[in-house]
Short mmCIF file of C-alpha atoms and ligand atoms in Angstrom, two decimals:
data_model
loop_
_atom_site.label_atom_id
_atom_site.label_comp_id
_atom_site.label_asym_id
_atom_site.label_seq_id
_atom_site.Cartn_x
_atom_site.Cartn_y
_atom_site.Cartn_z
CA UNK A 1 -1.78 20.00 13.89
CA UNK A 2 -0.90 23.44 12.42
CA UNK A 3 -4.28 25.10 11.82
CA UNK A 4 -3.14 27.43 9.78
CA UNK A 5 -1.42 25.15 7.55
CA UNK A 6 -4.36 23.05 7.20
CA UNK A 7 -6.43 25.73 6.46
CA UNK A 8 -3.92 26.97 4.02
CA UNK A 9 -4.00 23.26 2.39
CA UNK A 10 -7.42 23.46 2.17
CA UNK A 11 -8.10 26.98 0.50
CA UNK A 12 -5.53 26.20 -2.16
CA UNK A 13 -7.25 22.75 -2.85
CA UNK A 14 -10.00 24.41 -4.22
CA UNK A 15 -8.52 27.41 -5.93
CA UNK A 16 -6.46 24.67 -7.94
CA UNK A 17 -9.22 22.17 -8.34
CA UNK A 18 -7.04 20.01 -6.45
CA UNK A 19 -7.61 16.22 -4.87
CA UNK A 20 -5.81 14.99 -2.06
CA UNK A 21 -5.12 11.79 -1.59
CA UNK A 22 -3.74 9.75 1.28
CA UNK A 23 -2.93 6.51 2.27
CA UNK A 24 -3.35 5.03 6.08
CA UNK A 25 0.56 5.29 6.26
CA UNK A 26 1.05 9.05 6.35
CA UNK A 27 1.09 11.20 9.21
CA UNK A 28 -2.30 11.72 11.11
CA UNK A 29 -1.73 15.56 9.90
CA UNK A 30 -1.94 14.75 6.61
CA UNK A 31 -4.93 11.91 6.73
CA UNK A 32 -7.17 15.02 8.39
CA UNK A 33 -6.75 17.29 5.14
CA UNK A 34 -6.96 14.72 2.95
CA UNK A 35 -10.18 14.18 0.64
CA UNK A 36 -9.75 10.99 0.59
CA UNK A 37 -7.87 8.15 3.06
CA UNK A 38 -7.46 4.93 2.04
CA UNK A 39 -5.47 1.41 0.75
CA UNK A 40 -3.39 1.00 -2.31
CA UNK A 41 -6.71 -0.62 -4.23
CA UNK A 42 -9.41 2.79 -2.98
CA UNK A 43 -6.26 5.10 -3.85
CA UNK A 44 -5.68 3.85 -7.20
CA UNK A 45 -9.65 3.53 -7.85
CA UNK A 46 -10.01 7.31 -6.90
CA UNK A 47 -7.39 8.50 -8.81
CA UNK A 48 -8.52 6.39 -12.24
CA UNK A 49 -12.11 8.13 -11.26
CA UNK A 50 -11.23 12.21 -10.36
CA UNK A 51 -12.02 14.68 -12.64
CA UNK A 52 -9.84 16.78 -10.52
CA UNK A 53 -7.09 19.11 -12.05
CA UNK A 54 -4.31 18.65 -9.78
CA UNK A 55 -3.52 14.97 -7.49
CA UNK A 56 -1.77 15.43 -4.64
CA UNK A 57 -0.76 11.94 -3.69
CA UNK A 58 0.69 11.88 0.01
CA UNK A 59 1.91 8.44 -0.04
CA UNK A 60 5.06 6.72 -1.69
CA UNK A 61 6.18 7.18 -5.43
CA UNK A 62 4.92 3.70 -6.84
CA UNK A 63 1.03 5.14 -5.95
CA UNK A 64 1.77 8.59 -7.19
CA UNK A 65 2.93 6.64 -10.51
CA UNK A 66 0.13 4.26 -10.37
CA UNK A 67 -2.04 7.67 -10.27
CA UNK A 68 -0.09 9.54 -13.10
CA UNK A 69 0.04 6.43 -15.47
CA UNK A 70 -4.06 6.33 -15.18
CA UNK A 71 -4.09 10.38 -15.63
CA UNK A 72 -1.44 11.39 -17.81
CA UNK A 73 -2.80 14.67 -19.16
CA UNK A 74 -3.20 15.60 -14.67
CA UNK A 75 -0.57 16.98 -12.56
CA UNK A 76 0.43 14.58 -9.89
CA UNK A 77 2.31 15.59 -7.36
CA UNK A 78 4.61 13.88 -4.31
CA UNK A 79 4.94 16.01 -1.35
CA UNK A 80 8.55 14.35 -1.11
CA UNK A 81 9.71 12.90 -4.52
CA UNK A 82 12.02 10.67 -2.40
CA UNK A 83 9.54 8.74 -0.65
CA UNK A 84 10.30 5.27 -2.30
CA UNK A 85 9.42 1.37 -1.17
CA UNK A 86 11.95 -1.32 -0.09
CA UNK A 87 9.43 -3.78 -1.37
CA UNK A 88 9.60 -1.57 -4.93
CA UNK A 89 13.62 -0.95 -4.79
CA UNK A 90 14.16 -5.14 -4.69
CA UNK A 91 12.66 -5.54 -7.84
CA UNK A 92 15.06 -3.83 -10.48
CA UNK A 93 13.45 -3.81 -14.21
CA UNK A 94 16.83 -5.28 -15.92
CA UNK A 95 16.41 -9.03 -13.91
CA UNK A 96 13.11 -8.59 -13.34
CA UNK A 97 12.95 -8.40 -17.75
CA UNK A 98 15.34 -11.68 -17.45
CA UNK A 99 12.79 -13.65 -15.26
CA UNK A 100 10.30 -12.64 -17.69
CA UNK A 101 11.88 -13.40 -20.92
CA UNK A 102 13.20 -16.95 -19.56
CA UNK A 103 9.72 -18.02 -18.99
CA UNK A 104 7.75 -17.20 -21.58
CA UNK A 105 4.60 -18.93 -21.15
CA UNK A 106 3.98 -17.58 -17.63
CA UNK A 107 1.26 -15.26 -16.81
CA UNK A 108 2.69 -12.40 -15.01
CA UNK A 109 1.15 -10.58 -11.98
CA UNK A 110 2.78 -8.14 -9.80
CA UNK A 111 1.88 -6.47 -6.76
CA UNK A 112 1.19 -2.54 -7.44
CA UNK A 113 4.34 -2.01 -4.69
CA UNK A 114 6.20 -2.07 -7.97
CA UNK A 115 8.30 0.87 -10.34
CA UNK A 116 6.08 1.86 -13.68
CA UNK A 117 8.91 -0.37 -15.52
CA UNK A 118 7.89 -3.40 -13.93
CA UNK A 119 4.11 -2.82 -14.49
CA UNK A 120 4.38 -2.52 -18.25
CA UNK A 121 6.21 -6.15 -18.12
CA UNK A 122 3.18 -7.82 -16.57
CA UNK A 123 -0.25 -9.27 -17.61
CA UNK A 124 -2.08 -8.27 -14.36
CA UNK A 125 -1.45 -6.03 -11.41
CA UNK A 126 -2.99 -6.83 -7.72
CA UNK A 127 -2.94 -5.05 -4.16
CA UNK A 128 -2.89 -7.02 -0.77
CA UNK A 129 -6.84 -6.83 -1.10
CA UNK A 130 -7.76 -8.71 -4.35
CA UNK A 131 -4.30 -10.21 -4.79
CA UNK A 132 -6.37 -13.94 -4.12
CA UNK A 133 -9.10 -12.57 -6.54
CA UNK A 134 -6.54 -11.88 -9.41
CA UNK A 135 -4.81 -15.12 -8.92
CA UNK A 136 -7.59 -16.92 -9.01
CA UNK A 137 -9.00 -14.76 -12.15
CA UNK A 138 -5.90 -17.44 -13.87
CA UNK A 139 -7.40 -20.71 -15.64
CA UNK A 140 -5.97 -23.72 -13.67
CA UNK A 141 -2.76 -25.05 -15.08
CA UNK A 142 -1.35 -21.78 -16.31
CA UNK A 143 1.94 -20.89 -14.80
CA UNK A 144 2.40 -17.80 -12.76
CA UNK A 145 4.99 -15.17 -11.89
CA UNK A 146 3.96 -13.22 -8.71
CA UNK A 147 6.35 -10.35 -8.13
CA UNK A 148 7.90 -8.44 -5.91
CA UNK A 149 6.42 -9.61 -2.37
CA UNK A 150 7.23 -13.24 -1.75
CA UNK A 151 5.92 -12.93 1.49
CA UNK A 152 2.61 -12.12 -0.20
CA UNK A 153 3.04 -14.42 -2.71
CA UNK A 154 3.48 -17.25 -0.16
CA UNK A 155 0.66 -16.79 1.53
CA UNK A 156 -1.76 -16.33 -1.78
CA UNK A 157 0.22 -19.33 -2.60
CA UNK A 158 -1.53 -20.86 0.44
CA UNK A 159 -5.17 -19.52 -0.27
CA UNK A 160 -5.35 -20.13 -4.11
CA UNK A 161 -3.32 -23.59 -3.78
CA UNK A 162 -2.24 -22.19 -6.87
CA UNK A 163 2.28 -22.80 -7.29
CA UNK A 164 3.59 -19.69 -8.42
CA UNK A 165 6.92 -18.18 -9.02
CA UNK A 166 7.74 -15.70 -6.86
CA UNK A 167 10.53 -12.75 -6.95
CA UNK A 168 12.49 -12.76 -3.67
CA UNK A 169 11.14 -9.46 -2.83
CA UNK A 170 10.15 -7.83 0.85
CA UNK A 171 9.22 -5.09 2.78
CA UNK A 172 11.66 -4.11 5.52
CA UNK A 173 8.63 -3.04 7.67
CA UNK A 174 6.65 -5.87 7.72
CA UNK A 175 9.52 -8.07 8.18
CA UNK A 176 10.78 -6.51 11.00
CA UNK A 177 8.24 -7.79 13.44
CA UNK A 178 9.33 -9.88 16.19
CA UNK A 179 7.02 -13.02 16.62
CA UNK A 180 8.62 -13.99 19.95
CA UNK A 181 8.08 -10.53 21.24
CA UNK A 182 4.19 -10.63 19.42
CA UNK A 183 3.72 -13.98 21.32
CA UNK A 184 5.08 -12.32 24.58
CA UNK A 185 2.17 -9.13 24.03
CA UNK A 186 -0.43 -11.71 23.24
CA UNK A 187 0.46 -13.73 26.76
CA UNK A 188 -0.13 -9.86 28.38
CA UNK A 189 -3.09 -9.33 26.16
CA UNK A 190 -4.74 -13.25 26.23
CA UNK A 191 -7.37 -13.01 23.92
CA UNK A 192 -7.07 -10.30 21.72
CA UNK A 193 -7.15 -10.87 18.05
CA UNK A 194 -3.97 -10.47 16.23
CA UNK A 195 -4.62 -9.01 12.60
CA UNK A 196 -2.23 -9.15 10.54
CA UNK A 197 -1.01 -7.30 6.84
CA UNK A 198 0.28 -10.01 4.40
CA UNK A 199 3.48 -8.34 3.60
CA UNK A 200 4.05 -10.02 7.26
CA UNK A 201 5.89 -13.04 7.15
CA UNK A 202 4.76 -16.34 7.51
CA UNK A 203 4.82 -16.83 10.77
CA UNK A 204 3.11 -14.43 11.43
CA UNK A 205 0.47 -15.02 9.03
CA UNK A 206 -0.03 -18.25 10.18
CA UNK A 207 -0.39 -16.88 14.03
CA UNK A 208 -2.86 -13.72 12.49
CA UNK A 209 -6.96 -14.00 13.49
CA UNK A 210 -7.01 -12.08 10.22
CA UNK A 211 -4.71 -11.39 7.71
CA UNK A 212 -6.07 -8.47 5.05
CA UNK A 213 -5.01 -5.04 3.04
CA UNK A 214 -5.27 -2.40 5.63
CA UNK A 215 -8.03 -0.85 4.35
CA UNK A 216 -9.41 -4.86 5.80
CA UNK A 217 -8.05 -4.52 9.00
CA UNK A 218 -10.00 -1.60 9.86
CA UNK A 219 -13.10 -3.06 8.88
CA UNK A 220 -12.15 -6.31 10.90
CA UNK A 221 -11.86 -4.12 14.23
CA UNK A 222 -15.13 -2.47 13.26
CA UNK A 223 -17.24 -5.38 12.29
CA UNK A 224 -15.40 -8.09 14.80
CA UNK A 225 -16.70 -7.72 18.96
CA UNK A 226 -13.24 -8.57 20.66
CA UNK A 227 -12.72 -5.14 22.41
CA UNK A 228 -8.36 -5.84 21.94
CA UNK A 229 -6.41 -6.08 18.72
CA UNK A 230 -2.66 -6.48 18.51
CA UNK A 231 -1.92 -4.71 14.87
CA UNK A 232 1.12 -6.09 12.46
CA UNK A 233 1.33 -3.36 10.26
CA UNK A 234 2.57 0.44 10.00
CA UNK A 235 1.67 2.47 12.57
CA UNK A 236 -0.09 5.08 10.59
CA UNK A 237 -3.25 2.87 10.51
CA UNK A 238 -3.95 3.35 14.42
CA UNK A 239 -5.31 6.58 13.25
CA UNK A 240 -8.44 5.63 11.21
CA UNK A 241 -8.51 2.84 13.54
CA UNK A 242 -8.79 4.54 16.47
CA UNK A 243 -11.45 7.03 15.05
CA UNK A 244 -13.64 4.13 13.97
CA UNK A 245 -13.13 2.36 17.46
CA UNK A 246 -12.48 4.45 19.96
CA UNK A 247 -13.13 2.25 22.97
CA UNK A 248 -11.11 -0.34 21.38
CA UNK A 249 -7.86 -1.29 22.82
CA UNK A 250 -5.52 -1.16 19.94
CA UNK A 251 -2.02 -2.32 20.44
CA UNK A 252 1.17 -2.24 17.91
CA UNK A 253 2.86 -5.71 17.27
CA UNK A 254 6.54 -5.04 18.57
CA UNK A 255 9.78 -5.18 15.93
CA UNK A 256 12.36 -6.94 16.47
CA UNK A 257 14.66 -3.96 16.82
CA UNK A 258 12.01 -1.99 18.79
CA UNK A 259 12.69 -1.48 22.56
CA UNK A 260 11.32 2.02 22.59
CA UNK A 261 8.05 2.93 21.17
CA UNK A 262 6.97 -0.90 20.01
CA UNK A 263 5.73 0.62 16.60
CA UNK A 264 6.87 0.19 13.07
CA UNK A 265 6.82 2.63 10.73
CA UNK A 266 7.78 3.21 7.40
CA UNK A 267 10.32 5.91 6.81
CA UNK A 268 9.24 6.43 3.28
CA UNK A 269 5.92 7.43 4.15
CA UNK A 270 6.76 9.63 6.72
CA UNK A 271 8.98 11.88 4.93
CA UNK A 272 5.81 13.63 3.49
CA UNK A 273 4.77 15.99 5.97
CA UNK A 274 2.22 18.83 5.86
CA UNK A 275 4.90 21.52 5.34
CA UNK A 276 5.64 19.70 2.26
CA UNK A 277 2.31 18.93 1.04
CA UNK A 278 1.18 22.48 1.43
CA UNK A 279 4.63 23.76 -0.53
CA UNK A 280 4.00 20.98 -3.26
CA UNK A 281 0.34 22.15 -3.38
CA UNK A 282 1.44 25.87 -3.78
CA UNK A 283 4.53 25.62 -6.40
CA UNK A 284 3.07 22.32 -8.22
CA UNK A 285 6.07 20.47 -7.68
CA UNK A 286 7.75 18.01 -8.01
CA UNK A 287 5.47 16.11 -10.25
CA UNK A 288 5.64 12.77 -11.21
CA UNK A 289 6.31 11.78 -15.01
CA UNK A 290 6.19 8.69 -16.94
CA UNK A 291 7.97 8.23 -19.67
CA UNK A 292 4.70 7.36 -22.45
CA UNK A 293 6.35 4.42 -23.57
CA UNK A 294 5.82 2.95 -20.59
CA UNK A 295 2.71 4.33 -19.41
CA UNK A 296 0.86 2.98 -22.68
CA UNK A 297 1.74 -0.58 -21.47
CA UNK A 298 1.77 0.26 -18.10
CA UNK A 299 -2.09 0.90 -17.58
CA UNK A 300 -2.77 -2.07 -19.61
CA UNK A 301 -2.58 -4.52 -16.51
CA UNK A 302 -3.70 -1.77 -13.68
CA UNK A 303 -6.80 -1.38 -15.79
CA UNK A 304 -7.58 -5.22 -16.06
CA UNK A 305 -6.96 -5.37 -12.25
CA UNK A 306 -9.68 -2.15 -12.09
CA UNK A 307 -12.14 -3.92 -14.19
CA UNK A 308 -11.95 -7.28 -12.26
CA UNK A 309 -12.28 -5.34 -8.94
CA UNK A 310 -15.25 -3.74 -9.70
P1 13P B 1 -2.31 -1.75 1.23
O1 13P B 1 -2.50 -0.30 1.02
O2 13P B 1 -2.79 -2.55 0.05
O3 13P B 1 -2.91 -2.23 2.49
O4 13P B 1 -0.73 -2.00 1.30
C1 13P B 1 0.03 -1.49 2.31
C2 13P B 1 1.39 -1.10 1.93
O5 13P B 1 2.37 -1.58 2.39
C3 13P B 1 1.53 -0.05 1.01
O6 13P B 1 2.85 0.09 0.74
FE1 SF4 B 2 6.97 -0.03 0.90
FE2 SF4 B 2 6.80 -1.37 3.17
FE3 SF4 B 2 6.77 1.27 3.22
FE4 SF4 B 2 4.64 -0.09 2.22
S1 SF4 B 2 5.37 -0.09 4.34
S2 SF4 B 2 5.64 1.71 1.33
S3 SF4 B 2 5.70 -1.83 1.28
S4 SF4 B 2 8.49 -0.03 2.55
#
């Protein structure tokens, strides 16, 4: 890592009264200067609880929203304002609005991969680690909507035995791994646990020792004795991971288009880098806005999913 950059990072962090948070996706770089590293669910509780001035939000624009709808009077910032989300680009407000409107006595939950648009449509927002909790926060009986990750949505489907609706959304990482090439690593790795994110698809899933939000994952290889993982989910993650294991063998599940490095990662998250963070740190731009009619129905369901993860 640049040294001087980090350093740099780290002197105007406090002249600005600046936070910086990260999630396990970005560059291992950016997860050392970071205050705070984490999932979707931590990152969206630390930035509803900072008293901070400034957010720096290394991570993808849906988080840095999540973050400025919950702190509208901070300045957020994006080291790259073009760091998006498949999984937040296949849900487009207009039909999205049309689902919504044509059933009208659904409750609607979306995943937080979603724009600030989609948010202020829904009753209740989850992340992969109390998506099964919000669900189930539903009386019996009451339809659902679950939006944008059907992946996701099949497999809480699966854990809550609760039918839902779900939009035909995805992520193009997670649903690039190869499950004939994962079954092929786990006949060269026999029993290692395979842990799995449930963006993943089914199969998958179904195969997974443990299927969790990554901020799960790592605590499965901490807690769990097997001394080999395979790992279905964005490379970025092998960082933490390997800090918090170090004698652990920790191997990436292979995509499907992967003949190289048999890793996946996510090219939105990795256009932040710590050139950018430090120049978005030191001009305080580009921020993130939402527009306050949205915002003001917006936080409405990310709070309810705050108060029922407490
Ligand atoms: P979590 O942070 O909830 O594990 O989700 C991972 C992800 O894909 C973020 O885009
Ligand atoms: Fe979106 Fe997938 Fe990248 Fe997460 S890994 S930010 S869901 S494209």
């Amino acid at each position: 890592m640049s040294v001087d950059l980090a350093k740099d990072i780290a002197l105007l962090k406090r002249k600005k009264n600046a936070i910086i948070l990260a999630h396990y996706y970005q560059v291992s770089e950016i997860q050392e200067v970071a205050d705070y590293v984490g999932d979707s669910l931590g990152l969206s509780q630390k930035a509803a609880e900072t008293n901070k001035d400034i957010i720096v939000f290394a991570g993808v624009h849906f988080m840095a929203e999540t973050a400025k709808i919950l702190n509208p009077n901070k300045n957020v910032l994006l080291p790259d304002l073009l760091a998006g989300c498949s999984l937040a680009d296949s849900c487009p407000p207009s039909a999205f609005q049309k689902l919504v409107e044509t059933h009208p006595n659904h409750v609607v939950i979306t995943y937080i991969n979603c724009s600030a648009e989609i948010k202020a449509m829904s009753d209740l927002v989850c992340t992969s680690s109390n998506a099964e909790q919000i669900v189930n926060s539903i009386p019996e009986g009451v339809p659902i909507i679950f939006a944008p990750d059907k992946n996701l949505g099949k497999y809480i489907q699966k854990k809550t035995g609760r039918e839902m609706l779900l939009w035909d959304g995805s992520c193009i990482v997670h649903e690039a791994f190869s499950f004939d090439k994962l079954l092929k690593l786990y006949q060269k790795h026999p029993g290692s646990k395979i842990i799995a994110h449930p963006e993943s698809e089914s199969h998958i899933l179904e195969t997974a020792n443990y299927v969790g939000s990554t901020a799960g994952m790592i605590d499965y290889v901490k807690k769990n004795p097997s001394e080999k993982f395979i790992v279905a989910t964005e490379a970025g993650i092998l960082h933490k991971m390997k800090e918090q294991v170090p004698h652990t063998l920790l191997i990436p599940a292979p995509a499907e288009e992967d003949n190289t490095c048999a890793c996946s990662e996510c090219a939105f998250m990795k256009m932040n880098t710590l050139q950018k963070l430090y120049d978005c740190l030191l001009n305080e731009t580009p921020q993130i806005e939402v527009r306050e009619t949205i915002r003001k129905k917006a936080i409405l369901p990310i709070e309810r999913m705050l108060e029922l993860s407490k």
